[in-house]
PDB file of C-alpha atoms in Angstrom:
ATOM      1  CA  MET A   1       0.003  -0.053  -0.160  1.00  0.00           C
ATOM      2  CA  ALA A   2       1.296   3.263  -0.837  1.00  0.00           C
ATOM      3  CA  ASP A   3       1.956   6.139   1.745  1.00  0.00           C
ATOM      4  CA  LEU A   4       0.369   9.560   2.071  1.00  0.00           C
ATOM      5  CA  ASN A   5       3.264  11.471   0.360  1.00  0.00           C
ATOM      6  CA  ARG A   6       3.325   8.737  -2.643  1.00  0.00           C
ATOM      7  CA  LEU A   7      -0.415   9.168  -3.051  1.00  0.00           C
ATOM      8  CA  GLN A   8      -0.179  12.960  -3.082  1.00  0.00           C
ATOM      9  CA  SER A   9       2.507  12.752  -5.983  1.00  0.00           C
ATOM     10  CA  GLU A  10       0.588  10.448  -8.005  1.00  0.00           C
ATOM     11  CA  ALA A  11      -2.539  12.409  -7.610  1.00  0.00           C
ATOM     12  CA  GLN A  12      -0.865  15.372  -8.737  1.00  0.00           C
ATOM     13  CA  GLU A  13       0.527  13.577 -11.861  1.00  0.00           C
ATOM     14  CA  ILE A  14      -2.979  12.333 -12.723  1.00  0.00           C
ATOM     15  CA  GLN A  15      -4.405  15.997 -11.972  1.00  0.00           C
ATOM     16  CA  GLU A  16      -2.040  17.400 -14.465  1.00  0.00           C
ATOM     17  CA  PHE A  17      -3.050  14.837 -17.134  1.00  0.00           C
ATOM     18  CA  LEU A  18      -6.632  15.581 -16.565  1.00  0.00           C
ATOM     19  CA  GLU A  19      -6.125  19.296 -17.000  1.00  0.00           C
ATOM     20  CA  ILE A  20      -4.998  18.810 -20.647  1.00  0.00           C
ATOM     21  CA  THR A  21      -7.490  19.722 -23.258  1.00  0.00           C
ATOM     22  CA  MET A  22      -7.944  16.917 -25.694  1.00  0.00           C
ATOM     23  CA  SER A  23      -8.538  17.627 -29.682  1.00  0.00           C
ATOM     24  CA  ASP A  24     -11.120  15.567 -31.719  1.00  0.00           C
ATOM     25  CA  ASN A  25      -8.370  13.846 -33.448  1.00  0.00           C
ATOM     26  CA  PRO A  26      -9.522  10.254 -33.433  1.00  0.00           C
ATOM     27  CA  GLN A  27      -6.149   8.849 -32.688  1.00  0.00           C
ATOM     28  CA  GLU A  28      -5.799  11.201 -29.729  1.00  0.00           C
ATOM     29  CA  VAL A  29      -9.204  10.342 -28.448  1.00  0.00           C
ATOM     30  CA  ILE A  30      -8.595   6.698 -28.423  1.00  0.00           C
ATOM     31  CA  GLU A  31      -5.092   7.050 -26.875  1.00  0.00           C
ATOM     32  CA  ARG A  32      -6.687   9.416 -24.172  1.00  0.00           C
ATOM     33  CA  GLY A  33      -9.459   6.876 -23.620  1.00  0.00           C
ATOM     34  CA  ASN A  34      -6.910   4.129 -23.086  1.00  0.00           C
ATOM     35  CA  GLU A  35      -4.832   6.175 -20.446  1.00  0.00           C
ATOM     36  CA  LEU A  36      -8.182   7.367 -18.698  1.00  0.00           C
ATOM     37  CA  GLN A  37      -9.145   3.681 -18.359  1.00  0.00           C
ATOM     38  CA  VAL A  38      -5.798   3.151 -16.520  1.00  0.00           C
ATOM     39  CA  TYR A  39      -5.992   6.179 -14.453  1.00  0.00           C
ATOM     40  CA  MET A  40      -9.587   5.294 -13.655  1.00  0.00           C
ATOM     41  CA  ALA A  41      -8.476   1.819 -12.097  1.00  0.00           C
ATOM     42  CA  ARG A  42      -5.536   3.266 -10.542  1.00  0.00           C
ATOM     43  CA  THR A  43      -7.554   6.217  -8.756  1.00  0.00           C
ATOM     44  CA  GLY A  44      -9.843   3.419  -7.505  1.00  0.00           C
ATOM     45  CA  LYS A  45      -6.837   1.551  -5.863  1.00  0.00           C
ATOM     46  CA  MET A  46      -5.417   5.065  -4.524  1.00  0.00           C
ATOM     47  CA  LEU A  47      -8.801   6.007  -3.051  1.00  0.00           C
ATOM     48  CA  ALA A  48      -8.982   2.754  -0.942  1.00  0.00           C
ATOM     49  CA  ASP A  49      -5.338   3.253   0.238  1.00  0.00           C
ATOM     50  CA  ALA A  50      -6.038   6.927   0.944  1.00  0.00           C
ATOM     51  CA  LYS A  51      -9.281   5.824   3.026  1.00  0.00           C
ATOM     52  CA  TYR A  52      -7.272   3.163   4.662  1.00  0.00           C
ATOM     53  CA  ILE A  53      -4.947   5.642   5.767  1.00  0.00           C
ATOM     54  CA  LEU A  54      -7.275   8.128   7.065  1.00  0.00           C
ATOM     55  CA  ASN A  55      -9.139   5.421   9.276  1.00  0.00           C
ATOM     56  CA  GLU A  56      -5.881   4.525  10.460  1.00  0.00           C
ATOM     57  CA  GLN A  57      -4.966   8.304  11.380  1.00  0.00           C
ATOM     58  CA  LYS A  58      -8.489   8.569  12.849  1.00  0.00           C
ATOM     59  CA  LYS A  59      -8.036   5.457  15.108  1.00  0.00           C
ATOM     60  CA  GLN A  60      -4.780   6.684  16.129  1.00  0.00           C
ATOM     61  CA  GLU A  61      -5.990  10.369  16.922  1.00  0.00           C
ATOM     62  CA  THR A  62      -8.906   8.946  18.727  1.00  0.00           C
ATOM     63  CA  MET A  63      -6.850   7.015  21.152  1.00  0.00           C
ATOM     64  CA  ASP A  64      -4.626  10.079  21.675  1.00  0.00           C
ATOM     65  CA  VAL A  65      -7.612  12.140  22.444  1.00  0.00           C
ATOM     66  CA  VAL A  66      -9.012   9.857  24.568  1.00  0.00           C
ATOM     67  CA  ARG A  67      -5.513   9.590  26.613  1.00  0.00           C
ATOM     68  CA  GLU A  68      -4.939  13.146  26.495  1.00  0.00           C
ATOM     69  CA  PHE A  69      -8.327  15.197  26.869  1.00  0.00           C
ATOM     70  CA  ILE A  70     -11.185  13.095  27.611  1.00  0.00           C
ATOM     71  CA  ILE A  71     -10.194  11.737  30.857  1.00  0.00           C
ATOM     72  CA  ASP A  72      -9.442  14.729  32.419  1.00  0.00           C
ATOM     73  CA  GLN A  73     -11.289  17.406  30.302  1.00  0.00           C
ATOM     74  CA  LYS A  74     -14.635  15.631  29.703  1.00  0.00           C
ATOM     75  CA  LEU A  75     -14.997  16.786  26.138  1.00  0.00           C
ATOM     76  CA  SER A  76     -18.278  16.268  24.318  1.00  0.00           C
ATOM     77  CA  ALA A  77     -18.493  13.765  21.501  1.00  0.00           C
ATOM     78  CA  LYS A  78     -18.997  16.537  19.078  1.00  0.00           C
ATOM     79  CA  VAL A  79     -15.694  18.411  20.288  1.00  0.00           C
ATOM     80  CA  GLN A  80     -14.076  15.132  20.179  1.00  0.00           C
ATOM     81  CA  ASN A  81     -15.076  14.292  16.512  1.00  0.00           C
ATOM     82  CA  ALA A  82     -14.121  18.135  15.310  1.00  0.00           C
ATOM     83  CA  LEU A  83     -10.839  17.593  17.076  1.00  0.00           C
ATOM     84  CA  ILE A  84     -10.097  14.380  15.393  1.00  0.00           C
ATOM     85  CA  ASP A  85     -11.344  15.402  11.898  1.00  0.00           C
ATOM     86  CA  GLY A  86      -9.030  18.547  12.457  1.00  0.00           C
ATOM     87  CA  LEU A  87      -5.947  16.298  13.199  1.00  0.00           C
ATOM     88  CA  CYS A  88      -6.869  14.146  10.070  1.00  0.00           C
ATOM     89  CA  LYS A  89      -7.402  17.012   7.705  1.00  0.00           C
ATOM     90  CA  ASP A  90      -4.597  16.039   5.341  1.00  0.00           C
ATOM     91  CA  ALA A  91      -5.559  12.494   5.047  1.00  0.00           C
ATOM     92  CA  GLN A  92      -9.364  13.579   4.306  1.00  0.00           C
ATOM     93  CA  TYR A  93      -8.099  16.258   1.794  1.00  0.00           C
ATOM     94  CA  LEU A  94      -6.200  13.348  -0.118  1.00  0.00           C
ATOM     95  CA  VAL A  95      -9.354  11.165   0.177  1.00  0.00           C
ATOM     96  CA  ASP A  96     -11.689  14.068  -1.411  1.00  0.00           C
ATOM     97  CA  TRP A  97      -9.019  14.938  -4.027  1.00  0.00           C
ATOM     98  CA  ILE A  98      -8.432  11.225  -5.126  1.00  0.00           C
ATOM     99  CA  GLU A  99     -12.494  10.616  -5.082  1.00  0.00           C
ATOM    100  CA  ARG A 100     -12.796  13.626  -7.769  1.00  0.00           C
ATOM    101  CA  LEU A 101     -10.026  12.574  -9.958  1.00  0.00           C
ATOM    102  CA  ASN A 102     -11.595   9.279 -10.070  1.00  0.00           C
ATOM    103  CA  ALA A 103     -14.920  10.965 -11.168  1.00  0.00           C
ATOM    104  CA  ALA A 104     -13.128  13.185 -13.699  1.00  0.00           C
ATOM    105  CA  CYS A 105     -11.785  10.081 -15.289  1.00  0.00           C
ATOM    106  CA  THR A 106     -15.010   8.697 -15.636  1.00  0.00           C
ATOM    107  CA  HIS A 107     -16.406  11.927 -16.943  1.00  0.00           C
ATOM    108  CA  GLN A 108     -13.494  12.175 -19.648  1.00  0.00           C
ATOM    109  CA  LEU A 109     -13.811   8.790 -20.734  1.00  0.00           C
ATOM    110  CA  ASP A 110     -17.554   9.489 -21.475  1.00  0.00           C
ATOM    111  CA  TRP A 111     -16.384  12.585 -23.285  1.00  0.00           C
ATOM    112  CA  CYS A 112     -13.880  10.362 -25.206  1.00  0.00           C
ATOM    113  CA  ARG A 113     -16.613   8.042 -26.344  1.00  0.00           C
ATOM    114  CA  SER A 114     -18.985  10.897 -27.411  1.00  0.00           C
ATOM    115  CA  VAL A 115     -16.162  12.552 -29.324  1.00  0.00           C
ATOM    116  CA  ASN A 116     -15.534   9.042 -30.978  1.00  0.00           C
ATOM    117  CA  SER A 117     -19.099   8.655 -31.805  1.00  0.00           C
ATOM    118  CA  LYS A 118     -19.273  12.006 -33.309  1.00  0.00           C
ATOM    119  CA  ASN A 119     -16.111  11.223 -35.561  1.00  0.00           C
ATOM    120  CA  LYS A 120     -17.805   7.841 -36.602  1.00  0.00           C
ATOM    121  CA  GLU A 121     -20.854   9.575 -37.526  1.00  0.00           C
ATOM    122  CA  GLU A 122     -19.124  12.265 -39.526  1.00  0.00           C
ATOM    123  CA  MET A 123     -17.116   9.565 -41.418  1.00  0.00           C
ATOM    124  CA  ARG A 124     -20.269   7.562 -42.219  1.00  0.00           C
ATOM    125  CA  LEU A 125     -21.953  10.665 -43.394  1.00  0.00           C
ATOM    126  CA  ASN A 126     -19.061  11.661 -45.557  1.00  0.00           C
ATOM    127  CA  ASN A 127     -19.018   8.160 -47.097  1.00  0.00           C
ATOM    128  CA  LEU A 128     -22.739   8.296 -47.649  1.00  0.00           C
ATOM    129  CA  GLY A 129     -22.178  11.516 -49.816  1.00  0.00           C
ATOM    130  CA  LYS A 130     -19.723   9.983 -52.029  1.00  0.00           C
ATOM    131  CA  ASP A 131     -22.192   7.439 -52.761  1.00  0.00           C
ATOM    132  CA  PHE A 132     -24.633   9.765 -54.181  1.00  0.00           C
ATOM    133  CA  ASN A 133     -22.151  11.770 -56.311  1.00  0.00           C
TER     134      ASN A 133
END
């Protein structure tokens, strides 16, 4: 399983790829679709790893909060949860980011399919027009 820093680096790479504007060149559409499928699978695994890291951090932070504050301070459950969420904010940010990257891959793959369908239809219409000339 990847660690937090590796997941952040990989998420940044995928983010940069997803920010590239695609042309409607059929070959580019196919190549991008192929890469998006890989990134979609990868972000799924990254998301699972990030959630695992977040849950582990929350578990550890909960134990630390219990030891440090609850016994002496009698903090409410709401305050305890807010404190733990604040302590785990970086891992939660990563989970949220990777979740959005995965969704972006899905949407861009749908866009590739649409552009590819458009290109096929244009080719069909162009060939149909030649038959009538």
